[in-house]
Coordinates of C-alpha atoms and ligand atoms in Angstrom, one line a residue:
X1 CA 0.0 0.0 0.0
X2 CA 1.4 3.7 -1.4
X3 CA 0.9 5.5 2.1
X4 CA -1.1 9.0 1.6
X5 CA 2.4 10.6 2.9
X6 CA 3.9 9.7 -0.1
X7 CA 1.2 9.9 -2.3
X8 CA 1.0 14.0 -0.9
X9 CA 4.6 14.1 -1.1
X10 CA 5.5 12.7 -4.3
X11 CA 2.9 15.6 -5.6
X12 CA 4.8 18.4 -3.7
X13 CA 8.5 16.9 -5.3
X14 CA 7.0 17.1 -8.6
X15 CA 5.1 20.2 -8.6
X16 CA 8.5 21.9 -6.7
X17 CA 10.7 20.6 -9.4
X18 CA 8.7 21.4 -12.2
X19 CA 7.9 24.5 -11.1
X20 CA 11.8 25.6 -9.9
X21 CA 13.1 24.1 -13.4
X22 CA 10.4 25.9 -15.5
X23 CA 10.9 29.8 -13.5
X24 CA 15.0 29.0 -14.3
X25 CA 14.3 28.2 -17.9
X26 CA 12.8 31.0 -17.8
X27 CA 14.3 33.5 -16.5
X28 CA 17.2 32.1 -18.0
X29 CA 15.7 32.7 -21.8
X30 CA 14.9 36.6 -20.7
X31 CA 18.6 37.4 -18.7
X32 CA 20.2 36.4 -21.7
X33 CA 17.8 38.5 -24.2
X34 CA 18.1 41.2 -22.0
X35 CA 21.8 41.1 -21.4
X36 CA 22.5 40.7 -25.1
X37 CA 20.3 44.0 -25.4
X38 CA 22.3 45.8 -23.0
X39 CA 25.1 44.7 -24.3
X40 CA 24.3 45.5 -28.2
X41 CA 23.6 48.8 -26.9
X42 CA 26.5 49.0 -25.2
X43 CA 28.5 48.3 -27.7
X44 CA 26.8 50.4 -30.4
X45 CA 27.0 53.4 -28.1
X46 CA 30.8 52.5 -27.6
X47 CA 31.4 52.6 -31.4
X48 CA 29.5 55.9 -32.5
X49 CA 31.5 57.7 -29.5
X50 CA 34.6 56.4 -31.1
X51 CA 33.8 56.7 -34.4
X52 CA 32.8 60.7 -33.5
X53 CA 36.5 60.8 -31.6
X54 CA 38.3 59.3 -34.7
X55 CA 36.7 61.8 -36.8
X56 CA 38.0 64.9 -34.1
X57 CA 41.4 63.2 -34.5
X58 CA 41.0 63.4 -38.2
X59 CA 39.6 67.0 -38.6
X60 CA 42.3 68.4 -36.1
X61 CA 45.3 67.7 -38.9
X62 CA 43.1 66.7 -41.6
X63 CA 45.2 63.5 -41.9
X64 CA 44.9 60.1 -40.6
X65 CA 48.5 60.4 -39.2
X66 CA 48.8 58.4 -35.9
X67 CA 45.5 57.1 -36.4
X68 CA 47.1 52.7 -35.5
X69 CA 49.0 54.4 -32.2
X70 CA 45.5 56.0 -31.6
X71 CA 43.2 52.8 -31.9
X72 CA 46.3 50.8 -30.1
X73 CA 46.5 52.8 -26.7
X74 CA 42.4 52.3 -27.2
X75 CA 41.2 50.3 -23.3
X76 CA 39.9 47.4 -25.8
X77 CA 39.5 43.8 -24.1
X78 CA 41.7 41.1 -25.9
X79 CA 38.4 40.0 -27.6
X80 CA 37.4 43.2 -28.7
X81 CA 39.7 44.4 -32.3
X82 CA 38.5 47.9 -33.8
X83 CA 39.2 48.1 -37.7
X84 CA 38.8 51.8 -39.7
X85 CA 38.9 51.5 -43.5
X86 CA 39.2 55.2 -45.5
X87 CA 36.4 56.4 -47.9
X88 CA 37.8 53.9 -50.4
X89 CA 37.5 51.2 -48.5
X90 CA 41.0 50.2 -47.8
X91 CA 41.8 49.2 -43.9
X92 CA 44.3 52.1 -42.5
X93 CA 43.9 51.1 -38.6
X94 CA 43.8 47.5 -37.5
X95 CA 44.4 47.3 -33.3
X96 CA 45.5 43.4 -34.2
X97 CA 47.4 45.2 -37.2
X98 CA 46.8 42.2 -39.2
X99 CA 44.7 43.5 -42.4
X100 CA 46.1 46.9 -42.7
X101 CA 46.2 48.1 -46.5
X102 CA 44.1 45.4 -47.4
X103 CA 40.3 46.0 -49.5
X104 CA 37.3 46.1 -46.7
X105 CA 35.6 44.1 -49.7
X106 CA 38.1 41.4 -49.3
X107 CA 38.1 41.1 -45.5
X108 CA 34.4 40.8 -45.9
X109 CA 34.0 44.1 -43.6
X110 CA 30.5 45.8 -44.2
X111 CA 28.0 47.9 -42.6
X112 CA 30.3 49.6 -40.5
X113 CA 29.9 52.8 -38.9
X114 CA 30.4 55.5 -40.9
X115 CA 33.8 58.3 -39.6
X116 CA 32.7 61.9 -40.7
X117 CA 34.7 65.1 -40.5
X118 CA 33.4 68.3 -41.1
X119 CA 30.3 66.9 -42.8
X120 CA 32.4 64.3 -44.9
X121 CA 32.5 60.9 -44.6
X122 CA 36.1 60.2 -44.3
X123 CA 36.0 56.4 -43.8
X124 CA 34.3 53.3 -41.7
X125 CA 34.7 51.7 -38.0
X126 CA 34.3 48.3 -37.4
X127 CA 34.2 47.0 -33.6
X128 CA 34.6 43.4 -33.9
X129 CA 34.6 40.8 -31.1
X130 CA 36.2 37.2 -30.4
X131 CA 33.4 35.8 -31.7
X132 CA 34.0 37.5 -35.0
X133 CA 37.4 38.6 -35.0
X134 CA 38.9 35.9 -36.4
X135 CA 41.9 36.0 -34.5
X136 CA 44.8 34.4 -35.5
X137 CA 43.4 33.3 -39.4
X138 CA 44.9 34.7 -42.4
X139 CA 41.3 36.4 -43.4
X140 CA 37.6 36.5 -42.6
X141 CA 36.8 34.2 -45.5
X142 CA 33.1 35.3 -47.0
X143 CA 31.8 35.7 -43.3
X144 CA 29.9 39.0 -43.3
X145 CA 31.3 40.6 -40.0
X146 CA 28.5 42.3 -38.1
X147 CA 30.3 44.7 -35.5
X148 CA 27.0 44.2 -33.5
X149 CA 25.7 42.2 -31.7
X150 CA 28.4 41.0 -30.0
X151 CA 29.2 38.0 -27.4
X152 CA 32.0 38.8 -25.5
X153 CA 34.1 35.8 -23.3
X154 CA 33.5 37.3 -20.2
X155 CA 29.9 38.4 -21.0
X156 CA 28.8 34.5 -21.9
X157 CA 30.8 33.9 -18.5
X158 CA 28.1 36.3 -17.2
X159 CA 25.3 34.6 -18.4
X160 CA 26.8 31.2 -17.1
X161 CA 27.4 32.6 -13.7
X162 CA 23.8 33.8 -13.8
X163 CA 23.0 30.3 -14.6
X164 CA 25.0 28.4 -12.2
X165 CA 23.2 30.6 -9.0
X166 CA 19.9 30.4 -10.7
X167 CA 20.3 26.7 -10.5
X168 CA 21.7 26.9 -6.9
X169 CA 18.9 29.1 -5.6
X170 CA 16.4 27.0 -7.4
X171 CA 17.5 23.4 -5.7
X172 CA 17.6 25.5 -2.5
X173 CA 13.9 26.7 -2.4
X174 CA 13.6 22.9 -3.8
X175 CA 14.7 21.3 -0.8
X176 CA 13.5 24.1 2.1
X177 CA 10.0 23.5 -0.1
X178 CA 10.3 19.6 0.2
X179 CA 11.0 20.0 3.7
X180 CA 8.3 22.1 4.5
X181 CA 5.7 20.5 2.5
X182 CA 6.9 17.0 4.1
X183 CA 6.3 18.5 7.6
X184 CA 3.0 19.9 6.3
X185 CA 2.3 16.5 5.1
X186 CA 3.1 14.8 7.8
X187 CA 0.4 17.4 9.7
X188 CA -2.2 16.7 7.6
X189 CA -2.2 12.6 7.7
X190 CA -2.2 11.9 11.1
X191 CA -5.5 12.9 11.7
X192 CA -6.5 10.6 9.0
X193 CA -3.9 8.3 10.2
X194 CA -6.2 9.0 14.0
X195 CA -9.0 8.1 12.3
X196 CA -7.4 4.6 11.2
X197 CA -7.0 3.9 14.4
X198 CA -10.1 4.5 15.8
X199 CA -11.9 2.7 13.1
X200 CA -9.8 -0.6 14.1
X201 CA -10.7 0.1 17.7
X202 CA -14.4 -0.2 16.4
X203 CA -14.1 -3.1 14.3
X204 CA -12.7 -4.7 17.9
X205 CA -15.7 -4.5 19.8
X206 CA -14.3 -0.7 21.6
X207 CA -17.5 1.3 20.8
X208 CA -16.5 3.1 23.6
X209 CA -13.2 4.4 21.7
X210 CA -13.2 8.2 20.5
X211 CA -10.5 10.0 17.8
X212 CA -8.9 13.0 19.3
X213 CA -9.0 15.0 16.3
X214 CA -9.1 18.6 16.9
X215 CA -9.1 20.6 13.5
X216 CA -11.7 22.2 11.6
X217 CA -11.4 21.2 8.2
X218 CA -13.0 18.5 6.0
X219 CA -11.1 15.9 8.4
X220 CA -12.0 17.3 11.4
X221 CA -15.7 17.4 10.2
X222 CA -14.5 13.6 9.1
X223 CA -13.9 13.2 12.6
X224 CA -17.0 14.4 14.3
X225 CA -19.0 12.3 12.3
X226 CA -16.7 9.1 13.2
X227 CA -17.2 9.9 16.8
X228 CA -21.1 10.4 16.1
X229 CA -21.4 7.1 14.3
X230 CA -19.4 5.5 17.3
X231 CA -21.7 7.1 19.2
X232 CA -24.7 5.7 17.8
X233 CA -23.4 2.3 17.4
X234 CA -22.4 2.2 21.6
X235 CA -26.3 3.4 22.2
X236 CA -27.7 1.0 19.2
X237 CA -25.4 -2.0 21.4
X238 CA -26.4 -0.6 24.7
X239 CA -30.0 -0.7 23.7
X240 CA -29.8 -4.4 22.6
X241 CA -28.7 -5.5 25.2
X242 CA -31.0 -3.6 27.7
X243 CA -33.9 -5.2 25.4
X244 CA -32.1 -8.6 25.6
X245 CA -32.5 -8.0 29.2
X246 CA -35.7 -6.9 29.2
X247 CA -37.4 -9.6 26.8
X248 CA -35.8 -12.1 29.2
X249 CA -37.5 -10.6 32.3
X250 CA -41.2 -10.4 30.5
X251 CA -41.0 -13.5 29.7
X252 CA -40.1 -15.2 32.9
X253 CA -43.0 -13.5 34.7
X254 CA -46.0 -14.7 33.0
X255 CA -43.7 -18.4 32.4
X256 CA -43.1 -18.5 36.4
X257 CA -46.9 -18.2 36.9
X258 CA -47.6 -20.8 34.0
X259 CA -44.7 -23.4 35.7
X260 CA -46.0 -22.7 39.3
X261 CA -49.9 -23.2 38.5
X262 CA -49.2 -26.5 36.4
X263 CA -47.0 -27.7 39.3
X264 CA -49.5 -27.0 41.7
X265 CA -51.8 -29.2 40.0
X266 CA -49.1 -31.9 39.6
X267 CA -48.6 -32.0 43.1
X268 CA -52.4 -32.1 43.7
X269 CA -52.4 -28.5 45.8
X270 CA -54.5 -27.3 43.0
X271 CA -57.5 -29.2 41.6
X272 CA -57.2 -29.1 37.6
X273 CA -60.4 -26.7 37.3
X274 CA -61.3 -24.0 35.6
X275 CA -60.0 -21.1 37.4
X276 CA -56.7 -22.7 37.6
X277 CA -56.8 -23.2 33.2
X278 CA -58.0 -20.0 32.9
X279 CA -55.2 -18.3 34.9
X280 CA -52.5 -20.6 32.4
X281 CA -54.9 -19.1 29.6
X282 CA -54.4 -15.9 31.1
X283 CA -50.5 -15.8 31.1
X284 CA -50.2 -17.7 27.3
X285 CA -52.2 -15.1 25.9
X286 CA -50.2 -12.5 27.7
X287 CA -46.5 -14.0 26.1
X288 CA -48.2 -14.4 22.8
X289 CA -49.2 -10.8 22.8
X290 CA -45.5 -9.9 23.9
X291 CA -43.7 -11.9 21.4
X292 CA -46.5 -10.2 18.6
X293 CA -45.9 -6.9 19.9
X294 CA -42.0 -7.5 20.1
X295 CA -42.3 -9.0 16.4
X296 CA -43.9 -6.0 15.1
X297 CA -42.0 -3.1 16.4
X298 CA -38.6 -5.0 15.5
X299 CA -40.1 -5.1 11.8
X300 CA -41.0 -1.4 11.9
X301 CA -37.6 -0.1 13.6
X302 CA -35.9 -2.2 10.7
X303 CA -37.7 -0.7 8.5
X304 CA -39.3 -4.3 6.9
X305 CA -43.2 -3.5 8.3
X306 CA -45.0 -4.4 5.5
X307 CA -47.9 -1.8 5.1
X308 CA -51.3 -2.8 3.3
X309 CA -51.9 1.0 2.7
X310 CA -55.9 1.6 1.4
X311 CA -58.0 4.7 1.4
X312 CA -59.6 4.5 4.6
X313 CA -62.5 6.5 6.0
X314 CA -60.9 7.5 9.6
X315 CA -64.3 8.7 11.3
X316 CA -65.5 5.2 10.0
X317 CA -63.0 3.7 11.3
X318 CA -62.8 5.1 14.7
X319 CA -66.8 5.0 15.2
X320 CA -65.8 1.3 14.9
X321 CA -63.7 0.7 17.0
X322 CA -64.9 2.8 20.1
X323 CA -68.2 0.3 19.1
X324 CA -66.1 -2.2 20.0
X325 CA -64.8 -0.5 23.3
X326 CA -68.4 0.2 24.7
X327 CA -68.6 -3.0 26.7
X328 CA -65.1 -3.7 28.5
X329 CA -65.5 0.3 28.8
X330 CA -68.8 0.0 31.1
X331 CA -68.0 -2.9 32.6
X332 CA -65.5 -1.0 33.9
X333 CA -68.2 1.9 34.7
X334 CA -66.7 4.4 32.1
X335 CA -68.2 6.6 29.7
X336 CA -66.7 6.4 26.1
X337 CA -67.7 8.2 23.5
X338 CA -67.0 9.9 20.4
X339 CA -67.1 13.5 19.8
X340 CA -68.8 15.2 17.0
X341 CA -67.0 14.8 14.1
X342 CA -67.1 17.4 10.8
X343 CA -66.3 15.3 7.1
X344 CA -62.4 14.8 6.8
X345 CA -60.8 13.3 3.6
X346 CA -60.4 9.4 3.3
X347 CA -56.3 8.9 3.8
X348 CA -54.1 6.5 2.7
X349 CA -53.5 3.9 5.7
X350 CA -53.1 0.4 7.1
X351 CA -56.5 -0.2 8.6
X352 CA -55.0 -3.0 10.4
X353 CA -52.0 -1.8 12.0
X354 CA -54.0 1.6 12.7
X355 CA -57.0 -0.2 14.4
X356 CA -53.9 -2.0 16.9
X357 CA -52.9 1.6 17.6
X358 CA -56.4 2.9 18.7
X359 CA -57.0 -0.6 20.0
X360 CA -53.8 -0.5 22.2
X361 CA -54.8 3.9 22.7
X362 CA -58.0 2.8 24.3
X363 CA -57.1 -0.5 26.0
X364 CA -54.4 1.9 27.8
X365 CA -57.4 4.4 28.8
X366 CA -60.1 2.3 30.3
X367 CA -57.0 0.5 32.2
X368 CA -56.4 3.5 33.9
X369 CA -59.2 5.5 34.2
X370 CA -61.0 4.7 37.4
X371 CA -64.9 3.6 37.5
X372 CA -67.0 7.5 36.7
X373 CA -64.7 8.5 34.6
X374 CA -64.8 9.6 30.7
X375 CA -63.1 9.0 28.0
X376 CA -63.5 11.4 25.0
X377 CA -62.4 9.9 21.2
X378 CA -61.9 12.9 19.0
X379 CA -61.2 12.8 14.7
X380 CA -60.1 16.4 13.5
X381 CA -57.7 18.4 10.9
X382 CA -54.8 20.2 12.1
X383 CA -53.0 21.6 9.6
X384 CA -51.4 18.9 7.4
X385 CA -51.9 16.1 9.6
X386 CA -55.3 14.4 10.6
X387 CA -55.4 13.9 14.0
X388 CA -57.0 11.3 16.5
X389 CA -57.2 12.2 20.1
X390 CA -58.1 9.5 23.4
X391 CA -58.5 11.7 26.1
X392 CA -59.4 10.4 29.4
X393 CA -60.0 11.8 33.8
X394 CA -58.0 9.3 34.6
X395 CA -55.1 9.1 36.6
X396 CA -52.3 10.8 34.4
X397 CA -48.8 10.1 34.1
X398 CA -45.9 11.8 36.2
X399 CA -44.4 14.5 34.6
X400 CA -40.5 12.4 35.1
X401 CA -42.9 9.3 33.2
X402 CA -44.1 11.5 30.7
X403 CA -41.3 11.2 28.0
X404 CA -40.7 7.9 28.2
X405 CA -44.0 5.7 28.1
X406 CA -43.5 5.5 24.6
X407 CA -40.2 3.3 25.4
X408 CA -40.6 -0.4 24.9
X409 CA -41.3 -2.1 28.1
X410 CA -41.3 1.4 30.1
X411 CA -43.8 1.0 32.8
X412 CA -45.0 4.0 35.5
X413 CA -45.8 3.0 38.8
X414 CA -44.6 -0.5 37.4
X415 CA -46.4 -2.8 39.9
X416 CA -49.8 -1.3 38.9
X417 CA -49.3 -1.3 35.5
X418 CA -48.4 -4.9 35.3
X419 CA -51.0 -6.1 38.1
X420 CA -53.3 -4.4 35.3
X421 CA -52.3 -6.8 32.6
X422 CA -50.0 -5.1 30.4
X423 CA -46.8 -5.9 28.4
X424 CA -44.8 -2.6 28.9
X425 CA -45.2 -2.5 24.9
X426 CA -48.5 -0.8 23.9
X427 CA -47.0 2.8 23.3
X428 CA -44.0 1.5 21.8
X429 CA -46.3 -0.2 19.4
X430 CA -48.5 2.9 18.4
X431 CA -45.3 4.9 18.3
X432 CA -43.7 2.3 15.4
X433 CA -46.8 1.8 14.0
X434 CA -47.4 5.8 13.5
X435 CA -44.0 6.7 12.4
X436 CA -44.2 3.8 9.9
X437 CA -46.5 5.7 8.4
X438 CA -45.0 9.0 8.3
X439 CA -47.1 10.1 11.5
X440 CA -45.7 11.3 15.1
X441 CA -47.4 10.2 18.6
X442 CA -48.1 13.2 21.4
X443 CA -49.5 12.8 24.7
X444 CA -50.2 16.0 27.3
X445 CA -50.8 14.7 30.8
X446 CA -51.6 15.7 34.5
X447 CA -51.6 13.7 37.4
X448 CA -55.4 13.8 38.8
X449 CA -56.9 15.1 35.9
X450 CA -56.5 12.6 32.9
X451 CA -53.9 12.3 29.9
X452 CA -54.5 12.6 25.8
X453 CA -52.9 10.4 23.7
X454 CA -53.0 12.0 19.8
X455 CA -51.8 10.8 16.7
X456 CA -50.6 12.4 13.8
X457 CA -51.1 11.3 10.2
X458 CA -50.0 12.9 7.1
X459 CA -52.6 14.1 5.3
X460 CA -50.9 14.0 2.2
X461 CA -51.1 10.3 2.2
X462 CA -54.7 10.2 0.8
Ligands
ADP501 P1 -48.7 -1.1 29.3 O1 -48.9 -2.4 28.6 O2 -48.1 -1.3 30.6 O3 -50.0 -0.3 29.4 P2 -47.9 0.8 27.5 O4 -46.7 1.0 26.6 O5 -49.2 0.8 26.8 O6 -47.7 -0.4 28.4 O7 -47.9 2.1 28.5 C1 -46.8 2.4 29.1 C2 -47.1 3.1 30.5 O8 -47.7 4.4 30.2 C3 -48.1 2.3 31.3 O9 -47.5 1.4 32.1 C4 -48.8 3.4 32.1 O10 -48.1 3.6 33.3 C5 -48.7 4.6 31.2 N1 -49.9 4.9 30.5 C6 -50.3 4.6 29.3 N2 -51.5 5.1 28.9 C7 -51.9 5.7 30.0 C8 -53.2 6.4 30.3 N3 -54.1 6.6 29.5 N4 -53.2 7.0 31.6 C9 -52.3 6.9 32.5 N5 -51.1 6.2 32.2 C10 -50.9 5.6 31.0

């Protein structure tokens, strides 16, 4: 595996090379246009300030006498030879004294730069350089020799030098750049290389394991999110095992009550009679209501609750099923009724799985609302939801219960609940069985006064 360092810092070499080599190359190509400017100029200035002095020389005596110890005591560097031809053409100073008397035409001299006394031309200069000088050969062969431009020795040693440090500074900022970006590098993985970590902590079994990551970049966002995810996997854990728990403490209840009746009638201590089967009855019906409730809200908190979803008349519905209420109701000496309803709009449902909700909605309402009291079955519109309300005057929940009787197997005032018959799973159930389909659960409450349960359901799903 190519580490990320690498990968980050093979990146920085190449960008740093190319970068360094290209900004020498360059700057390279323009100091040695440049210089050869300068230096052109130079030289061309050089040339008409001599060729103006030979011509002073020339009108002081009207001669060209002296004119070779003239150009010899010139300050000329041993590349440099200056050449004057008269106005015929034939070479009368040579500083390397080589071509004197000889035809400009046959030294292939041209363009020079033109001597002129008192408004005559009197002749030609010709600043030539090593490169064109032609030291040391019999003649210039058919070489046109351009006084300008020139390249002088120590000039192209300039541009070298210039060169050479160019090179030298560029490998510098090279390696202080490779340095730095390798340190930067190194900055920037080890959060990711924290985040390794933690991840194989995770895959361990260590949901309790957090990354220390501080920054606030992508990674540290990164980060956060790991430790979220963490998070919610040590809570999802935690809350499987407190249901593990949990399932195994509702069922050893109503299986304790099972094995001690049946072994009471074993032993003869109980006669085999009705009362004692019904009580068994009693306690089957209770674990196979606990294991369908448990079935149902594991299928709708995995998402896999299958919904048979049909437009359903909700009033209908409702009127239904407090119809089916009234008895066990007054039995119990409570009033239940449904209030007044205006026309809503059919919505999209599962009859079935809604019915269990008001089913499990009023069961919990006649359960605890004492003999007198009244419970109230509303169907309204609020806003974009429809909403179905089981209010009752019975004895409310404690405000420290309140948020959490919607939790599977959450009981308040737990002996009374359970001496009243229930699984600890009703709520949990219409809470899944809402959401599922796309709804949310409510209940207000007051201890004395009564509690409403309401449901929400998306309009929109009609
Ligand atoms: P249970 O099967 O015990 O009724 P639920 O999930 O249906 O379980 O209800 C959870 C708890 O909420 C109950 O134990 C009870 O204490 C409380 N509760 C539910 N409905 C009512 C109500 N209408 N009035 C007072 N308390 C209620």
């Amino acid at each position: 595996m190519r580490s990320l360092t690498w990968k980050l810092g093979g990146a920085l070499l190449l960008i740093v090379v190319v970068s360094v080599g290209l900004m020498a190359y360059l700057t390279n190509l323009s100091t040695a246009r440049e210089f050869q400017q300068y230096v052109s100029r130079g030289n061309m200035m050089y040339t008409q300030s001599l060729a103006d002095n030979l011509g002073d020389l020339y009108a002081e005596r009207n001669n060209w006498n002296n004119l070779q110890e003239r150009l010899e005591s010139l300050p000329l560097s041993t590349s440099q030879r200056v050449i004057v031809t008269d106005s015929s053409g034939v070479v009368i100073g040579d500083t390397a004294g080589e071509w004197l008397g000889r035809e400009s035409g046959d030294i292939g001299l041209s363009n020079g730069t033109p001597i002129t006394a008192s408004g005559y031309e009197i002749g030609d200069l010709y600043l030539l350089t090593s490169s064109d000088t032609g030291m040391g050969r019999g003649h210039m062969g058919g070489r046109t020799s351009q006084p300008m431009p020139v390249t002088v020795a120590s000039e192209g040693d300039f541009l070298d030098r210039v060169n050479t440090s160019l090179w030298q500074v560029g490998l510098i900022a090279a390696a202080v750049a490779l340095v730095i970006g390798l340190v930067l590098t190194r900055q920037i993985t080890r959060p990711v290389r924290a985040l390794i970590s933690g991840a194989r902590h995770l895959t361990r079994g260590e949901l309790s394991y957090r990354v220390k990551v501080k920054t606030h970049d992508e990674i540290g966002e990164l980060a956060d999110s790991f430790n979220a995810m963490a998070s919610s996997l040590e809570r999802g854990e935690q809350s499987r095992r407190q249901l593990t728990a949990d399932i195994a403490h509702e069922l050893r209840t109503p299986l304790t009550v099972i094995e001690g009746t049946v072994d009471g009638i074993i032993d003869g201590v109980f006669k085999p009679d009705k009362e004692h089967l019904f009580s068994i009855k009693e306690q089957a019906t209770l674990l196979t209501h606990l294991i369908g409730d448990l079935r149902d809200i594991s299928l709708a908190e995995s998402g896999q609750l299958k919904l048979n979803l049909t437009s359903t008349d909700m009033v209908e519905l409702v009127r239904r099923m407090v119809s089916n209420y009234e008895v066990t109701a007054s039995e119990k000496y409570v009033r239940l009724k449904l209030q007044e309803v205006t026309q809503v709009p059919n919505i999209r449902i599962d009859p079935v799985r809604i019915e269990q909700v008001i089913s499990n909605l009023l069961t919990n309402s006649i359960r605890y609302t004492p003999s007198g009291g009244n419970i109230t079955v509303s169907v309204k519109i609020e806003e974009a939801s429809l909403v179905i309300s089981v209010a009752d005057t019975g004895e409310g929940i404690a405000p420290e219960d309140l948020p959490h009787v919607f939790e599977r197997f959450y009981r308040s005032g737990s002996s009374r609940a359970r001496k009243e018959g229930g699984t600890g799973l009703g709520l949990a159930v219409v809470k899944q069985m809402v959401e599922a389909h796309g709804g949310k659960v409510w209940v207000e409450s007051k201890m004395g006064t009564g509690s409403v349960f309401s449901i929400f359901l998306p309009l929109s799903t009609y």
